[in-house]
mmCIF file of C-alpha atoms in Angstrom:
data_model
loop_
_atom_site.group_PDB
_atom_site.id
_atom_site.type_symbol
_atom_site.label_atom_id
_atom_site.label_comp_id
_atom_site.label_asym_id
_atom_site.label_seq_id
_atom_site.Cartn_x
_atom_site.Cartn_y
_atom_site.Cartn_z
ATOM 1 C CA UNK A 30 0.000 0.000 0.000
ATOM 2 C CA UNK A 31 1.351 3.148 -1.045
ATOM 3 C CA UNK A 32 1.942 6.025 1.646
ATOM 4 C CA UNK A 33 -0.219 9.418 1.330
ATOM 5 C CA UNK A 34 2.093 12.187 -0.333
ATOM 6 C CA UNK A 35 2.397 14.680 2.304
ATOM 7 C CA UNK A 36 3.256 17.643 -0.125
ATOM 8 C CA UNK A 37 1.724 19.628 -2.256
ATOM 9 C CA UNK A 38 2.333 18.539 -6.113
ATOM 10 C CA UNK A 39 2.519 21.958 -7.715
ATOM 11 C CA UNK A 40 4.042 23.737 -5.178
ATOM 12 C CA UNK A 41 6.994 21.237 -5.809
ATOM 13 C CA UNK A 42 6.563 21.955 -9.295
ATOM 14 C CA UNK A 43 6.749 25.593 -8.873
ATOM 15 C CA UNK A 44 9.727 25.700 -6.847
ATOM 16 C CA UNK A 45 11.487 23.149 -9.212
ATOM 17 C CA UNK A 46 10.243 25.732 -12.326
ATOM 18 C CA UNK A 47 12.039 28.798 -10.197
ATOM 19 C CA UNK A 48 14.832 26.241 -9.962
ATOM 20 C CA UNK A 49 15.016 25.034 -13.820
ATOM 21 C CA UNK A 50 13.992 28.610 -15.073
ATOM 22 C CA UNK A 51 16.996 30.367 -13.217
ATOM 23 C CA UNK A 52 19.886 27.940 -13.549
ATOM 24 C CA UNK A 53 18.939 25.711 -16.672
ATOM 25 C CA UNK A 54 17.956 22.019 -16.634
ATOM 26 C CA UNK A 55 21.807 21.076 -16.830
ATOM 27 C CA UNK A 56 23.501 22.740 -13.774
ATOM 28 C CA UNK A 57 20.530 21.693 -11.484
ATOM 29 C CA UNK A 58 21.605 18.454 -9.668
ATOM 30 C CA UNK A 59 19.227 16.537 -8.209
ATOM 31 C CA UNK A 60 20.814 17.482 -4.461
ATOM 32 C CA UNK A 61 19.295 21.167 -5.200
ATOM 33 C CA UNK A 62 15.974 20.238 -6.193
ATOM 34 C CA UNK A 63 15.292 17.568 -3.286
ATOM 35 C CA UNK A 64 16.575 20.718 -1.367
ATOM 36 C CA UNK A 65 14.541 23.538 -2.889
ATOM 37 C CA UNK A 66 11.396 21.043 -3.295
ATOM 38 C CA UNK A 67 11.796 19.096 0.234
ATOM 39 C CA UNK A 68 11.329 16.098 -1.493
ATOM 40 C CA UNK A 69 12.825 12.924 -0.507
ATOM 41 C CA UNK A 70 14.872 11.030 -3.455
ATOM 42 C CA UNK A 71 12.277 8.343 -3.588
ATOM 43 C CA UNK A 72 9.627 10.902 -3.400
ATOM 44 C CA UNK A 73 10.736 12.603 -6.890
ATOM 45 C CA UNK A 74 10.808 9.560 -8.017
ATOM 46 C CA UNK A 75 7.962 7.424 -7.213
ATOM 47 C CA UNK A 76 5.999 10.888 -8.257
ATOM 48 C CA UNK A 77 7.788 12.350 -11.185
ATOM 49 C CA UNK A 78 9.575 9.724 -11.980
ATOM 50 C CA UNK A 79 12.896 11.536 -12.772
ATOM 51 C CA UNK A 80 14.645 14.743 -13.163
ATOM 52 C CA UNK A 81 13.657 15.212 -16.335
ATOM 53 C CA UNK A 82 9.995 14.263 -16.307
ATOM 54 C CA UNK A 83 10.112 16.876 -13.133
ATOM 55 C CA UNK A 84 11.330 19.311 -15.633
ATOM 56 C CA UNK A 85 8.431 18.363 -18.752
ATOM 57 C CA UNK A 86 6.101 19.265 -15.795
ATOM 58 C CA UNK A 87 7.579 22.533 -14.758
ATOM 59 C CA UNK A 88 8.493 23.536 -17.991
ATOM 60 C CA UNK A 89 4.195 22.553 -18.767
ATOM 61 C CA UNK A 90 3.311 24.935 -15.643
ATOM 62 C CA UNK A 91 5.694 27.677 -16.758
ATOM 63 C CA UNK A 92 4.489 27.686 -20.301
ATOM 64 C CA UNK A 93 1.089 27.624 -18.757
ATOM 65 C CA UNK A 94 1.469 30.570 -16.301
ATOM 66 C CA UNK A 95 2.997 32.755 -18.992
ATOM 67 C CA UNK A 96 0.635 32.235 -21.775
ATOM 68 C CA UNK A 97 -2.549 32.856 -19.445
ATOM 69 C CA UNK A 98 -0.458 36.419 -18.149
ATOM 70 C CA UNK A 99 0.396 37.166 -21.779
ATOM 71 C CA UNK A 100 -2.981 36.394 -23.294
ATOM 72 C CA UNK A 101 -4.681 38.488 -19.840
ATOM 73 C CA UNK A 102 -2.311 41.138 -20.646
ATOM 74 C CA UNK A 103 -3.556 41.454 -24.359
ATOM 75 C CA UNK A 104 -6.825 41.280 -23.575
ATOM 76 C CA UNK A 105 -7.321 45.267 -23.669
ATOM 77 C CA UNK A 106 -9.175 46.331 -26.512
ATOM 78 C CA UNK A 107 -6.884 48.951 -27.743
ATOM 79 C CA UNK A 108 -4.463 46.147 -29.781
ATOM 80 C CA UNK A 109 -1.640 48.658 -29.429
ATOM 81 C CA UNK A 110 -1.914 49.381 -26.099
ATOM 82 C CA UNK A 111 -2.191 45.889 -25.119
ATOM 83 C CA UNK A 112 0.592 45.092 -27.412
ATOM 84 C CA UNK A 113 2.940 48.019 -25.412
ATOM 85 C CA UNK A 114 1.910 46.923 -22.322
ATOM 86 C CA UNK A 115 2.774 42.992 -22.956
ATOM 87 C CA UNK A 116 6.138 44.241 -24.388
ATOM 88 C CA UNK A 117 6.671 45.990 -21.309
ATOM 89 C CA UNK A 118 5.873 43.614 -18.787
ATOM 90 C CA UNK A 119 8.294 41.852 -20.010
ATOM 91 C CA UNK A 120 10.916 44.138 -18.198
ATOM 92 C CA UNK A 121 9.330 44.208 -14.904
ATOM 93 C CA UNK A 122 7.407 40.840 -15.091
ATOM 94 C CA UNK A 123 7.583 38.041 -12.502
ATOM 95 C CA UNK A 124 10.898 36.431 -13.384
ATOM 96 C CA UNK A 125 12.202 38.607 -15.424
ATOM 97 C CA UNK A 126 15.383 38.951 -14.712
ATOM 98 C CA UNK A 127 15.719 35.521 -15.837
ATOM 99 C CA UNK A 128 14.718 35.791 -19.400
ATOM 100 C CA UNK A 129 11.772 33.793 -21.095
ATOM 101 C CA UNK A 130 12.546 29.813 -19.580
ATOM 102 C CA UNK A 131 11.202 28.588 -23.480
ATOM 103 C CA UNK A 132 14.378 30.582 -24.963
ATOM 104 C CA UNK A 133 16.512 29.233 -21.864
ATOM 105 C CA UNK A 134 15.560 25.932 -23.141
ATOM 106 C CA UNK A 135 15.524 26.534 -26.572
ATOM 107 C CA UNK A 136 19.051 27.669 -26.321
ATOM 108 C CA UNK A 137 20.105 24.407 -23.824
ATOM 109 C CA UNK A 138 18.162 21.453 -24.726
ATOM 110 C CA UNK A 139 16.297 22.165 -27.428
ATOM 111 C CA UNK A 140 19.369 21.696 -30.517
ATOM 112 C CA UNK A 141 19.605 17.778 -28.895
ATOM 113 C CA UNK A 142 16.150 16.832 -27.228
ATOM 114 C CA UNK A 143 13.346 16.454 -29.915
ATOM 115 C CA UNK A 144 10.511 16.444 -26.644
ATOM 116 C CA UNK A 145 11.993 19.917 -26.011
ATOM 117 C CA UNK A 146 12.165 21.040 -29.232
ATOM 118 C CA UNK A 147 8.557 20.071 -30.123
ATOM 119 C CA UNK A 148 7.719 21.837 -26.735
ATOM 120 C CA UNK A 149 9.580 25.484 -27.160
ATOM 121 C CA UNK A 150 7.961 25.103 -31.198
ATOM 122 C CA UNK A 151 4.163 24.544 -29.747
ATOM 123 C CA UNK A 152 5.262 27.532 -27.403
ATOM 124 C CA UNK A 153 6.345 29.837 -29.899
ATOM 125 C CA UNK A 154 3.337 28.978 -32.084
ATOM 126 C CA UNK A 155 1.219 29.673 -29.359
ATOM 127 C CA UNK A 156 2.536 33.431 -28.795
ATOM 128 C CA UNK A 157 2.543 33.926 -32.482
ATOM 129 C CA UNK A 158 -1.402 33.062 -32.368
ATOM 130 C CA UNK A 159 -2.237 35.295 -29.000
ATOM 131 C CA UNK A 160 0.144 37.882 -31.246
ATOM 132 C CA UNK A 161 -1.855 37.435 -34.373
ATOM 133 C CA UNK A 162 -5.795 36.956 -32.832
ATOM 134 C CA UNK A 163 -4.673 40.675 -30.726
ATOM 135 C CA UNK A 164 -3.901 42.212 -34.408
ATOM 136 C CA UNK A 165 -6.733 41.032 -35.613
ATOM 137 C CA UNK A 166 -8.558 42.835 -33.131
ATOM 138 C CA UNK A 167 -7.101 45.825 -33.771
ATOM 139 C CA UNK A 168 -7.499 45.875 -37.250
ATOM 140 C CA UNK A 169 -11.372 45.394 -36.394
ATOM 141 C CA UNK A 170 -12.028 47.729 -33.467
ATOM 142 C CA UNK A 171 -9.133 50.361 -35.475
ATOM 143 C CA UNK A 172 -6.607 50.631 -32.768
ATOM 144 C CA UNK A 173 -4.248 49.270 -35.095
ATOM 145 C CA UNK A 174 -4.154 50.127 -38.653
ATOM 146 C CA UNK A 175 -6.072 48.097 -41.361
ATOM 147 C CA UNK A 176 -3.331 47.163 -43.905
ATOM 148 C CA UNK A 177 -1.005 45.037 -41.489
ATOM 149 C CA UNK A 178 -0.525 41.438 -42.382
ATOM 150 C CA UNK A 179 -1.266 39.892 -38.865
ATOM 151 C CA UNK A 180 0.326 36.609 -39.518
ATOM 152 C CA UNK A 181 4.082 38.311 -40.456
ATOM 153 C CA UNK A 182 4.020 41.058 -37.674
ATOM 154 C CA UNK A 183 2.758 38.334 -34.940
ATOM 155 C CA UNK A 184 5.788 36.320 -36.299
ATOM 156 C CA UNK A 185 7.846 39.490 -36.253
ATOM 157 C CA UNK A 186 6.833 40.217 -32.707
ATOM 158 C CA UNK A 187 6.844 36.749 -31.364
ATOM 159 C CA UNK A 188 10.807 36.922 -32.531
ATOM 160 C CA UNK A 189 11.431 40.265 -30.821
ATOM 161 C CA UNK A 190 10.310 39.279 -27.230
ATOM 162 C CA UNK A 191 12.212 36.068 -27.280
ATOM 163 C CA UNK A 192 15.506 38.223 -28.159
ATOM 164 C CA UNK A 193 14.377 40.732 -25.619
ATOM 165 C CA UNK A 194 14.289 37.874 -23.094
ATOM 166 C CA UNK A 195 17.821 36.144 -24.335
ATOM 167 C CA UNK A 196 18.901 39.606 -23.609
ATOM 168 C CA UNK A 197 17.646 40.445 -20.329
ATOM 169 C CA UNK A 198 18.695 37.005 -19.438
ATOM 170 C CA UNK A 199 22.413 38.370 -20.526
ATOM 171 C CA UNK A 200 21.733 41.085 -18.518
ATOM 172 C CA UNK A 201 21.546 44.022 -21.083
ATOM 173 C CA UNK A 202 20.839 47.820 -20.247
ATOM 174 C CA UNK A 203 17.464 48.519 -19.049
ATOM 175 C CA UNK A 204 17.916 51.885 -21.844
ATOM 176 C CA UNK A 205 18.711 48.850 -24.561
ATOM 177 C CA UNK A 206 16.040 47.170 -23.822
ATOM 178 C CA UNK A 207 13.255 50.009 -23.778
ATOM 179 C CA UNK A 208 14.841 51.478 -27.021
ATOM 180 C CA UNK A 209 14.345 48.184 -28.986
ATOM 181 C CA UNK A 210 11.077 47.726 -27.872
ATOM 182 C CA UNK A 211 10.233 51.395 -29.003
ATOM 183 C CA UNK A 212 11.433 50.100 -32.208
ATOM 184 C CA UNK A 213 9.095 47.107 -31.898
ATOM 185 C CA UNK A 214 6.722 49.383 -31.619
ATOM 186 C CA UNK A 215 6.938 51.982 -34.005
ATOM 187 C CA UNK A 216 6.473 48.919 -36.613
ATOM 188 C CA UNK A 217 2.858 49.081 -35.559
ATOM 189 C CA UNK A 218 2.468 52.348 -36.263
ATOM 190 C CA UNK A 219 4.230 52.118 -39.671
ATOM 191 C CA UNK A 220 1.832 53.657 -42.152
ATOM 192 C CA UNK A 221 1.178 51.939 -45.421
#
């Protein structure tokens, strides 16, 4: 008879995210996470199974939290504004010092692991279509101008926050930062 888990799952799982998100799948040994989760070694395992399945599920919860924040924060129905905001938050956002994890992991794992790979390409997808449905929007309710092909700019933006995010992850310039995404910006208000 198995013994009742006497933790809670995702709070594991969010503390082995924070884990995994700041210091990369790689240089977290397994003595950090039993620390930073409180999990026994046969407790990961008997639940998670591994280190890496641990990982799939906080790298599931992290894609998770961050697509319902970014499609929240787009939710305004001035397009543009949403779309400055979003761009924004990514500078002062939960986490943000450490980048976006996708592009941590797209830049560690995701060259040699097809799982990961298939994961950070669903993820990027996924941005590009909360990117693309907000332009839409725009182009409907006017906040952003008529002519813009949604499907290249979402694209086009979904690129420019994951290089904000490899760069705030290097620790650029705040002044860097807020001119590119000025730049970003200005594309929107490109006229035809």
């Amino acid at each position: 008879m198995a013994r009742p888990r006497n933790f809670d799952e995702e709070d594991v799982l969010r503390k082995a995210m924070a884990l995994f998100w700041s210091k990369g799948y790689e240089s977290t040994s397994l003595a950090e996470l039993l620390q930073t989760t409180g999990l026994s070694k046969s407790s990961l395992y008997e639940t998670f199974g591994s280190k890496r399945e641990l990982f799939l599920r906080a790298f599931q919860l992290y894609k998770k939290d961050r697509m319902d924040g970014l499609t929240e924060g787009l939710s305004h129905p001035d397009a543009y504004l949403a779309l400055t905001n979003a761009f924004k938050t990514v500078l002062d956002g939960k986490g943000s010092q450490m980048g976006c994890m996708t592009a941590n992991e797209a830049i560690e794992l995701a060259p040699h692991d097809p799982k990961l790979q298939e994961m950070v390409e669903s993820d990027f997808y996924n941005i590009e279509e909360v990117f693309r449905q907000t332009i839409e929007r725009g182009k409907e309710n006017g906040s952003l101008r008529a002519g813009l092909d949604a499907r290249k700019i979402a694209r086009f933006l979904t690129v420019s926050l994951q290089g904000i995010n490899v760069m705030i992850r290097a620790q650029a310039k705040r002044e860097v930062l807020e001119d590119f995404i000025s730049v970003v910006l200005e594309k929107l208000n490109e006229r035809e």
